[in-house]
XYZ file of C-alpha atoms in Angstrom:
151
model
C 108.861 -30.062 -64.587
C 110.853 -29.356 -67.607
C 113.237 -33.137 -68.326
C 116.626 -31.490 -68.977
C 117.207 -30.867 -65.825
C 116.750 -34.597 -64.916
C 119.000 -35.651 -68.024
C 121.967 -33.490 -67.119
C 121.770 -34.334 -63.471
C 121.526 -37.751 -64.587
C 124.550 -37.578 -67.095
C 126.428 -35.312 -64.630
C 125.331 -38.420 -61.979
C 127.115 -40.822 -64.609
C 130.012 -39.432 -64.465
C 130.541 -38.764 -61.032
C 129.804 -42.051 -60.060
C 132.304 -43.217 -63.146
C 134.592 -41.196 -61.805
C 134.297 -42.333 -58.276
C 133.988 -45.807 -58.830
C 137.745 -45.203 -61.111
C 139.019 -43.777 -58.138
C 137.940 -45.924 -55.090
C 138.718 -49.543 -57.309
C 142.278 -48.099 -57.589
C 142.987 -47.697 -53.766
C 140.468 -50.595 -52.700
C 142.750 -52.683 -55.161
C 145.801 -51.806 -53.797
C 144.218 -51.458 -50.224
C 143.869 -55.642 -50.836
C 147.105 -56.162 -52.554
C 149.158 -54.773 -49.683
C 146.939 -56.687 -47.166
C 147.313 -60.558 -48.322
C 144.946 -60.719 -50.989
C 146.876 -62.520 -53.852
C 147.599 -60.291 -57.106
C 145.182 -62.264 -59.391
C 142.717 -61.511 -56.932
C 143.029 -57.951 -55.666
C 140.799 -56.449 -58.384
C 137.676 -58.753 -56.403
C 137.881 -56.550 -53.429
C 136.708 -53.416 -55.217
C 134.254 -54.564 -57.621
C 132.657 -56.742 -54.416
C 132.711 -53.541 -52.460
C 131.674 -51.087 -55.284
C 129.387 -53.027 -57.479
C 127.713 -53.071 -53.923
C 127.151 -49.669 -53.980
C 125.888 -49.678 -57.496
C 123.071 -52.826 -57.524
C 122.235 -51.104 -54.166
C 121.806 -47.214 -56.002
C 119.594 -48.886 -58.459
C 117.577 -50.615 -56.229
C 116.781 -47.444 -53.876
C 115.571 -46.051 -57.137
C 113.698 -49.163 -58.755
C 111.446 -50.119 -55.394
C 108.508 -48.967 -54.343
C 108.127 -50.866 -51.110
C 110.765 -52.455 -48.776
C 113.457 -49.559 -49.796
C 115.179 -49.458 -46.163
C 116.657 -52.648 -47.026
C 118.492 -51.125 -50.605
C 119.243 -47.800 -48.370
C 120.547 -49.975 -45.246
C 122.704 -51.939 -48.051
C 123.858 -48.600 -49.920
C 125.017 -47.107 -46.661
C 126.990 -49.994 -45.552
C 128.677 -50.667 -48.722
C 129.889 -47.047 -48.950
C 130.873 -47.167 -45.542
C 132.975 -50.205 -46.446
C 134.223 -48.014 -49.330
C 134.409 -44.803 -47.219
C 137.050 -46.862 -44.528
C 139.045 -48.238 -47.169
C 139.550 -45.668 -49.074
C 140.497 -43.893 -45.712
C 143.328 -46.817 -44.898
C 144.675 -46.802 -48.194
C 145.301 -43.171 -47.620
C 146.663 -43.149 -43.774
C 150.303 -43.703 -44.899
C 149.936 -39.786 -46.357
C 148.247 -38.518 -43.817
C 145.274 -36.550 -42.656
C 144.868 -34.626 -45.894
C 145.559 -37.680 -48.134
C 142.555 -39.020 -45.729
C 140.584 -36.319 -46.526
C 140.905 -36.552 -50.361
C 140.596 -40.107 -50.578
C 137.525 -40.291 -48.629
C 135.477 -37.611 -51.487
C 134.861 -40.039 -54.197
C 132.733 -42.391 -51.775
C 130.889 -39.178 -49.940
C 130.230 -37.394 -53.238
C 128.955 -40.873 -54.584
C 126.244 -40.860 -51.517
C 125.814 -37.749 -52.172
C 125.004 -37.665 -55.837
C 122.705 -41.160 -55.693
C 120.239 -39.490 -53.037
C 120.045 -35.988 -55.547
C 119.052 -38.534 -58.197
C 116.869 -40.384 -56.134
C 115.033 -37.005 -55.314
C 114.937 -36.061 -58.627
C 113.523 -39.618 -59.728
C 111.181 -39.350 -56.660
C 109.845 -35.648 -58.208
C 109.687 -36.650 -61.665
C 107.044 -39.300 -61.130
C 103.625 -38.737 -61.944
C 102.138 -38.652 -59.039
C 98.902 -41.128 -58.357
C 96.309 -39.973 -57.167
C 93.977 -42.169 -54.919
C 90.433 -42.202 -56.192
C 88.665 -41.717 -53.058
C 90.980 -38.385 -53.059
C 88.759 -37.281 -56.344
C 85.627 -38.616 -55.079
C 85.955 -36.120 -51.572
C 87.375 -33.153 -53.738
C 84.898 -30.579 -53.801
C 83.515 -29.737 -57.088
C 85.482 -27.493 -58.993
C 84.009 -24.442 -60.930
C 84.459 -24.496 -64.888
C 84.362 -21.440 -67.375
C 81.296 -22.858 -68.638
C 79.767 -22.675 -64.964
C 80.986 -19.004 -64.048
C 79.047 -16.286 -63.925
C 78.538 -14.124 -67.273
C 79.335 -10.409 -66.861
C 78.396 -8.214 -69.167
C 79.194 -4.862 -67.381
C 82.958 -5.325 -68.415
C 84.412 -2.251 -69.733
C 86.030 -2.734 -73.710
C-alpha cells in the first residue's frame, strides 16, 4: 500500500482533531464557567476532558495487547465531551445540539479511520509454524520448459 494515502489521512486527522479539540475546549470552558468552576480554573475542565481523549487516541494506536482498556477510556472521555458539548448548546436548542455535538463524533470518528489505517499499514508477522505448514511453492526455475511455444 502506497504511504500517501496514510500521510494525508493522517494530516487531514491532525486537523480535524485540532479543529475539534478548538471547538469543544471553547464550550467545555464556558460549560464550567457558567456552572461554579472559578474563572482561573475553567480552562481545567476541557483540557482534563479532552487531553483524555487524546492520551487515550494514542494509546489505542500504540498497544498491542490490553487495547479495550485505551478504547473503554476513549469512549468515555468523548462521551464526557459529547454531553457537554450537548449542555453548553441546550440554551439554543435542538439544532445548536446538533452542531455542537459534531466536533466530538467526527473526532471518534476520525481516530478509529486512523487506527484502521495504522492497523493496515503494518507489516504483517507472520508466525513461523505458518511457513513451515505452507506447501511448497513452485519457482520459475522448477517449472516445466516448453519449447513448443509459438514466436
Amino acid at each position: 500500500m502506497s504511504r500517501l494515502p496514510l500521510i494525508v489521512a493522517s494530516a487531514g486527522a491532525v486537523a480535524i482533531s485540532a479543529g475539534a479539540f478548538t471547538l469543544s475546549f471553547t464550550a467545555l470552558a464556558d460549560l464550567a464557567a457558567h456552572h461554579g468552576v472559578p474563572a482561573s480554573q475553567t480552562w481545567l475542565f476541557p483540557l482534563v476532558v479532552d487531553a483524555t481523549i487524546l492520551v487515550a487516541t494514542l494509546s489505542v494506536v500504540a498497544l498491542r495487547r490490553s487495547r479495550w482498556y485505551a478504547w473503554l477510556l476513549l469512549g468515555l472521555s468523548a462521551g464526557v465531551s459529547l454531553a457537554g458539548n450537548a449542555v453548553h448548546a441546550w440554551q439554543w436548542g435542538p439544532v445548536a445540539v446538533g452542531i455542537a455535538t459534531v466536533p466530538p463524533l467526527m473526532l471518534l470518528a476520525v481516530t478509529h479511520l486512523c487506527v484502521l489505517l495504522m492497523a493496515d499499514a503494518r507489516p504483517r508477522v507472520v508466525d513461523v509454524a505458518e511457513v513451515a505448514d505452507a506447501p511448497p511453492m513452485l519457482s520459475v526455475v522448477d517449472a516445466p520448459f516448453r519449447h513448443d511455444v509459438a514466436a
